[in-house]
PDB file of C-alpha atoms in Angstrom:
ATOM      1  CA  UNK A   1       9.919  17.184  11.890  1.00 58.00           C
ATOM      2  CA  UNK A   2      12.694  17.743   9.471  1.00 63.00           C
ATOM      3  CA  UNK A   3      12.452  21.096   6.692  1.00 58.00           C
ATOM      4  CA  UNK A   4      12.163  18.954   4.296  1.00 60.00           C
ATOM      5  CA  UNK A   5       9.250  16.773   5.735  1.00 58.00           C
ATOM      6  CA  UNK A   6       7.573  19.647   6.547  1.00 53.00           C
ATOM      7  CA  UNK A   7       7.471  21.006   3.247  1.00 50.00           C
ATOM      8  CA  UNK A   8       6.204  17.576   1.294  1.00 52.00           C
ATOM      9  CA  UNK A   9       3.410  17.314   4.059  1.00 52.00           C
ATOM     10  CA  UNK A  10       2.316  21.295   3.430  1.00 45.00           C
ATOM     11  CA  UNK A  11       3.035  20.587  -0.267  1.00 47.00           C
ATOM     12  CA  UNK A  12       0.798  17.397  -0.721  1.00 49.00           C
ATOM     13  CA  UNK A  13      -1.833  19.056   1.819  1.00 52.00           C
ATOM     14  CA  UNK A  14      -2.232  22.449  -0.714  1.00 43.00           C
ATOM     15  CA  UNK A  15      -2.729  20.520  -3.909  1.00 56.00           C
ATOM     16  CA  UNK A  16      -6.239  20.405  -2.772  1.00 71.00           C
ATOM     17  CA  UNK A  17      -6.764  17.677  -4.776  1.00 86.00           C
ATOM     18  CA  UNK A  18     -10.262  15.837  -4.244  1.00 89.00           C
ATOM     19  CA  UNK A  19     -11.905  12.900  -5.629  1.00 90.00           C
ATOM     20  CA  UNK A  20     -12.431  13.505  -9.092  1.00 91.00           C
ATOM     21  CA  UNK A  21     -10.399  15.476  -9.839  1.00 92.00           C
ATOM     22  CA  UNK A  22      -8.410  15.437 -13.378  1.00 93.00           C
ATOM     23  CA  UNK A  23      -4.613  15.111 -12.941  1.00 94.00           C
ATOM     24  CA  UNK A  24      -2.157  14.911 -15.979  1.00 93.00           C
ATOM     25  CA  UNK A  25       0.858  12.237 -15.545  1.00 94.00           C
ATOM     26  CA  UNK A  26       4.030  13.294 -15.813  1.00 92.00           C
ATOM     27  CA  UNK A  27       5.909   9.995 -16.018  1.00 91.00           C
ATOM     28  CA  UNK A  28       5.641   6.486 -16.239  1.00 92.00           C
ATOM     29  CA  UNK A  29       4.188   4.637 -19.487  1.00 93.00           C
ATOM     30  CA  UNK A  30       1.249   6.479 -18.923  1.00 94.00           C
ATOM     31  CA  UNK A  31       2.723  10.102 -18.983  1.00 93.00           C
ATOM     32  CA  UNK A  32       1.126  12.529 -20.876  1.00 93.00           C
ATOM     33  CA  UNK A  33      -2.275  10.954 -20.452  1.00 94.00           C
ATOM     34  CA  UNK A  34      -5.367  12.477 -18.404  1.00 94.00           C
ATOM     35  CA  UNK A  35      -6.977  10.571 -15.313  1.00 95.00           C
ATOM     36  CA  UNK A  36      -9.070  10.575 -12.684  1.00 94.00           C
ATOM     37  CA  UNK A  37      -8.018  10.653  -8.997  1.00 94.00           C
ATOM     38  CA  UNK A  38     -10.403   8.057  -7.445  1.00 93.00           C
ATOM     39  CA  UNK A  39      -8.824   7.936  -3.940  1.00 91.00           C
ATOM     40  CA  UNK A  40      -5.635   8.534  -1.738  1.00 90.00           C
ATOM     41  CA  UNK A  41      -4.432   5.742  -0.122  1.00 87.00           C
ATOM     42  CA  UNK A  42      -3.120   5.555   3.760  1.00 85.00           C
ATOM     43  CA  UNK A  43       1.036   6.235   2.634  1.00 86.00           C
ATOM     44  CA  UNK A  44      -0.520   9.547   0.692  1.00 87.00           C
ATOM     45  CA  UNK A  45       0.311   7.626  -2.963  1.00 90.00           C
ATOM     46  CA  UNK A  46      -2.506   9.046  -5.505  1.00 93.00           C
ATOM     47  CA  UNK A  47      -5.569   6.019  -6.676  1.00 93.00           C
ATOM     48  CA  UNK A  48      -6.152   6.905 -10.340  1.00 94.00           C
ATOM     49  CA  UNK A  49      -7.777   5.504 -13.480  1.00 93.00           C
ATOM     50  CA  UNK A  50      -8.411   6.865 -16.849  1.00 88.00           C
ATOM     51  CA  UNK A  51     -11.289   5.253 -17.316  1.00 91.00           C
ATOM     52  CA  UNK A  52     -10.080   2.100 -18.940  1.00 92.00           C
ATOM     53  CA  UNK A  53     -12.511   2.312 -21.396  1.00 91.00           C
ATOM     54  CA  UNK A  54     -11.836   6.065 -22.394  1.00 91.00           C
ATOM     55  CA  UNK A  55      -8.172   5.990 -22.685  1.00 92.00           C
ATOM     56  CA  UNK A  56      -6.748   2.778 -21.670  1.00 92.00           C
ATOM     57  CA  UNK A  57      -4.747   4.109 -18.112  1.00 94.00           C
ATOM     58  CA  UNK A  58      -6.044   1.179 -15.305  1.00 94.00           C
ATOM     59  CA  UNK A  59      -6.182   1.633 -11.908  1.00 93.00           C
ATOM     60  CA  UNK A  60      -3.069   2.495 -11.095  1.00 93.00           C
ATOM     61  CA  UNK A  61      -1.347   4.222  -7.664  1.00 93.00           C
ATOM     62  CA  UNK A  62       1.136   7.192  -8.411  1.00 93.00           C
ATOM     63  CA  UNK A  63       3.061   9.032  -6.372  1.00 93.00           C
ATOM     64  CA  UNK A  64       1.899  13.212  -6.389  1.00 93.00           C
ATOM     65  CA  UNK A  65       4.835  14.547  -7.333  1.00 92.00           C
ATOM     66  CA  UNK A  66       4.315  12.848 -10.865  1.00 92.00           C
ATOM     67  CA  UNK A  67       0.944  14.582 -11.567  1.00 92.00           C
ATOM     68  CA  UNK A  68      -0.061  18.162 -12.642  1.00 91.00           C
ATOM     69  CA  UNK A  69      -3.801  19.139 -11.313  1.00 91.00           C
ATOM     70  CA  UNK A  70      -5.820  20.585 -13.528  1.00 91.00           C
ATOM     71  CA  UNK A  71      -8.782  22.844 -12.843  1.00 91.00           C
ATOM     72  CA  UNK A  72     -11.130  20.148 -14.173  1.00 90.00           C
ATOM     73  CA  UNK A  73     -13.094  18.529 -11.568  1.00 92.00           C
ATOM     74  CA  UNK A  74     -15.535  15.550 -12.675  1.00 91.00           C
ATOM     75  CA  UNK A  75     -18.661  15.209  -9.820  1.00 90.00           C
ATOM     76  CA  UNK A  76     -18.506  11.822  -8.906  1.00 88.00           C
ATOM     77  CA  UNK A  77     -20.552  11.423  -6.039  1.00 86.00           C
ATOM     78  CA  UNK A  78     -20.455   8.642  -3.805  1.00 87.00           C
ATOM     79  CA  UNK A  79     -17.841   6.268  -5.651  1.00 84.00           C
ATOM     80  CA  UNK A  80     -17.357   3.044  -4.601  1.00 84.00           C
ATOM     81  CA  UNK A  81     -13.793   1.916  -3.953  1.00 84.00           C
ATOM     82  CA  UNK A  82     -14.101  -0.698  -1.237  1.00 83.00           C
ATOM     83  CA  UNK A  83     -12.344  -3.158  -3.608  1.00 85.00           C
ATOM     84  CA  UNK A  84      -9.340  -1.534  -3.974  1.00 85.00           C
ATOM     85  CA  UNK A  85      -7.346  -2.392  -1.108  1.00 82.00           C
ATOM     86  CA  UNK A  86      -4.033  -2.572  -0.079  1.00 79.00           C
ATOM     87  CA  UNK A  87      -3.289  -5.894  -1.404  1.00 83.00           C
ATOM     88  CA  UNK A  88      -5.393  -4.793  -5.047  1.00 85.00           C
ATOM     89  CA  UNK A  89      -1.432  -3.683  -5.926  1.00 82.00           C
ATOM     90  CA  UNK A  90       0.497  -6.488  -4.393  1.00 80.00           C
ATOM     91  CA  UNK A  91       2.563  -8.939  -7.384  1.00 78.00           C
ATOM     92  CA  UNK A  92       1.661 -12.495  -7.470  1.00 72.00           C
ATOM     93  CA  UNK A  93       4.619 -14.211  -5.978  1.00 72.00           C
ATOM     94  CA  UNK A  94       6.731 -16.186  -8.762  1.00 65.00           C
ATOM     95  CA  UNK A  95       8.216 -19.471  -8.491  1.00 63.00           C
ATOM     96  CA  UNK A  96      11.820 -19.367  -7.969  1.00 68.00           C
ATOM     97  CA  UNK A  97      13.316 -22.526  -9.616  1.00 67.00           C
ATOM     98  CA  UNK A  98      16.528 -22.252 -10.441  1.00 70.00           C
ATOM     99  CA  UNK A  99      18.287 -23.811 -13.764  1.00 71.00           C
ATOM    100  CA  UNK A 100      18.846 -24.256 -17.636  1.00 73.00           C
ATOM    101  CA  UNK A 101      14.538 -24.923 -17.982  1.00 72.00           C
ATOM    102  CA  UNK A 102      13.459 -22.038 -15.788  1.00 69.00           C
ATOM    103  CA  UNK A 103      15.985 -19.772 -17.505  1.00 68.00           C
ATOM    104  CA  UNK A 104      14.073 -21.040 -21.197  1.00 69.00           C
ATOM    105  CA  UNK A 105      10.876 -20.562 -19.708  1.00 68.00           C
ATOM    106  CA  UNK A 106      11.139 -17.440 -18.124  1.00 64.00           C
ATOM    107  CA  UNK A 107       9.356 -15.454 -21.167  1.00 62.00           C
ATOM    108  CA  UNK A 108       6.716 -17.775 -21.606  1.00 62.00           C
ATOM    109  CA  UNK A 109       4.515 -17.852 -19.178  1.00 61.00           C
ATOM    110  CA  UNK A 110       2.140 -14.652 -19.683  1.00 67.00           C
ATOM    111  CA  UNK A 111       0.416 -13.816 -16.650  1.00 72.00           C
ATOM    112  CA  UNK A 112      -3.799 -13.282 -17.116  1.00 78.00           C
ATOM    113  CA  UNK A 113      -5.203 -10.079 -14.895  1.00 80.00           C
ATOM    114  CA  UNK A 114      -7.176 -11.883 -12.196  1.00 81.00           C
ATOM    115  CA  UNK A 115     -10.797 -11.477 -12.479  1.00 85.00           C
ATOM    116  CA  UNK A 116     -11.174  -9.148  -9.133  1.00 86.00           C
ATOM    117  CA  UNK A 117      -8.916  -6.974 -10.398  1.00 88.00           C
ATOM    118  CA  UNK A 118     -11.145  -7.053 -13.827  1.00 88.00           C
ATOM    119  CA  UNK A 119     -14.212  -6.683 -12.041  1.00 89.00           C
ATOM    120  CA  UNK A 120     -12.907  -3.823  -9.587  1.00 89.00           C
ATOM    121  CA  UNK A 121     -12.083  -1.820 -13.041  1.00 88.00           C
ATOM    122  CA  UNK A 122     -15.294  -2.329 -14.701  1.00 91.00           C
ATOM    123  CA  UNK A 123     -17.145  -1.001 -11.350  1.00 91.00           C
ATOM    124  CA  UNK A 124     -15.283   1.740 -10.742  1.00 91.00           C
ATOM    125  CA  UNK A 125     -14.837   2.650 -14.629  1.00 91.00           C
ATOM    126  CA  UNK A 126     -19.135   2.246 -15.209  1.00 92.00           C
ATOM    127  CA  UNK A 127     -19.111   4.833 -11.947  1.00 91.00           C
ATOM    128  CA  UNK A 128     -17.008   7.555 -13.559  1.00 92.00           C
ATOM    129  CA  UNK A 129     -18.580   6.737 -17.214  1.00 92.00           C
ATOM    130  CA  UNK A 130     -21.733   7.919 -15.553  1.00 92.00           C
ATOM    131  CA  UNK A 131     -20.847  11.207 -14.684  1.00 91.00           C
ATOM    132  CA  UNK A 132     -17.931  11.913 -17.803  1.00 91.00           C
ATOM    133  CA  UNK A 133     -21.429  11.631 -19.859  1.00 91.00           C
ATOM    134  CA  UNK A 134     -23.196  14.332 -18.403  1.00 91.00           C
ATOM    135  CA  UNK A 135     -20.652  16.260 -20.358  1.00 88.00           C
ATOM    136  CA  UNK A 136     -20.239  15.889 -23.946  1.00 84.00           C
ATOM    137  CA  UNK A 137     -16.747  16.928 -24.442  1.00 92.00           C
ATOM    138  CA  UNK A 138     -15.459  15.206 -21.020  1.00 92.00           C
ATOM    139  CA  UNK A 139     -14.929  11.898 -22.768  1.00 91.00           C
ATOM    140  CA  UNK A 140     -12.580  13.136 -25.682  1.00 92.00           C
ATOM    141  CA  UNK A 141     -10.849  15.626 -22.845  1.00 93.00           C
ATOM    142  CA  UNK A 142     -10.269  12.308 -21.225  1.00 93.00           C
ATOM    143  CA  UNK A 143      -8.898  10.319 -24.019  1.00 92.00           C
ATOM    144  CA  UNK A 144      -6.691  13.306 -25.404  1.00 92.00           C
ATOM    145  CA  UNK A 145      -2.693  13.598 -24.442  1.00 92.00           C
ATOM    146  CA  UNK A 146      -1.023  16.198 -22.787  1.00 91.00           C
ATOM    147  CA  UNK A 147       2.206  17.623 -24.794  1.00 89.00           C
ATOM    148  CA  UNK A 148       4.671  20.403 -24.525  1.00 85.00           C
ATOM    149  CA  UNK A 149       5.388  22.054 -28.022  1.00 88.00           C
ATOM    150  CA  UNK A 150       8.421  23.826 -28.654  1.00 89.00           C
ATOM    151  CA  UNK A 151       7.182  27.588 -27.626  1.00 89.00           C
ATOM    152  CA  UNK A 152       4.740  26.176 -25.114  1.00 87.00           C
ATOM    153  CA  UNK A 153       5.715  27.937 -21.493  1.00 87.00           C
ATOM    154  CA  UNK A 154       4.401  25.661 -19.038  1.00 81.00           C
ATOM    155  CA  UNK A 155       5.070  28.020 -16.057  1.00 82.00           C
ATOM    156  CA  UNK A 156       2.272  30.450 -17.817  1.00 86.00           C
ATOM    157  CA  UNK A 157      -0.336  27.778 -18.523  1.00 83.00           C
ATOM    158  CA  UNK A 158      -3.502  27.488 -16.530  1.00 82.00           C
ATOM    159  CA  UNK A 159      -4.046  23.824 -16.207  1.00 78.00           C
TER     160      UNK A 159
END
């Protein structure tokens, strides 16, 4: 195994990161916002959620070397993800016509979330709702955003 395998495997392994846990994201349109890791899929890429309904982050996959890990852990208990699968990320395949009408068109056509994917947020989201309102403050820890200041030493924070 090459040094530099070695050290993303031991590196990935010691962020002892467990189902709901609270990670901060570091990039992406969603940087900055608070989630909840709801699984790991089989490549090692993070399963994470906001909920939608606390701070509007869907179920999204991110890679871990985009996250910070806080200390906050949210007791989830059994949580059932059996309908996120692999193919819960895959695109819908687009039509490729070619030509002057497809070019005008291209913008048009808004795509609608399909309903499993609607109803695979709404379970999972009711799940972690249950246990974010055991604890008063969890909800508007949740919905706040993370943000450097210009004193703020990130290498000294406790997170």
């Amino acid at each position: 195994m090459p040094k530099q395998a070695k050290l993303r495997s031991s590196l990935e392994d010691a962020n002892g990161l467990k189902v709901g846990t609270v990670l901060i994201l570091l990039a992406g349109r969603f940087r900055g916002r608070r989630v909840v890791l709801v699984a790991r899929d089989a490549k090692g890429a993070l399963i994470v959620t906001g909920p939608y309904k606390v701070n509007g982050v869907p179920i999204r996959r991110v890679d871990p070397a985009y996250v910070i890990a806080t200390s906050t852990q949210i007791d989830l208990g059994k949580l059932d993800t059996s309908a996120i699968t692999k193919d819960f990320f895959a695109r819908a395949k687009a039509d490729k016509k070619k030509g002057e009408e497809a070019f005008f068109k291209k913008g048009e056509g808004k795509t609608e979330l399909p309903e499993s994917k609607k109803k695979a947020q709404a379970t999972v989201d009711d799940q972690i709702l249950k246990a974010v309102s055991k604890n008063a403050d969890m909800a508007k820890y949740l919905a706040a955003t993370f943000t450097l200041r210009d004193r703020d030493v990130p290498h000294a924070m406790k997170f």
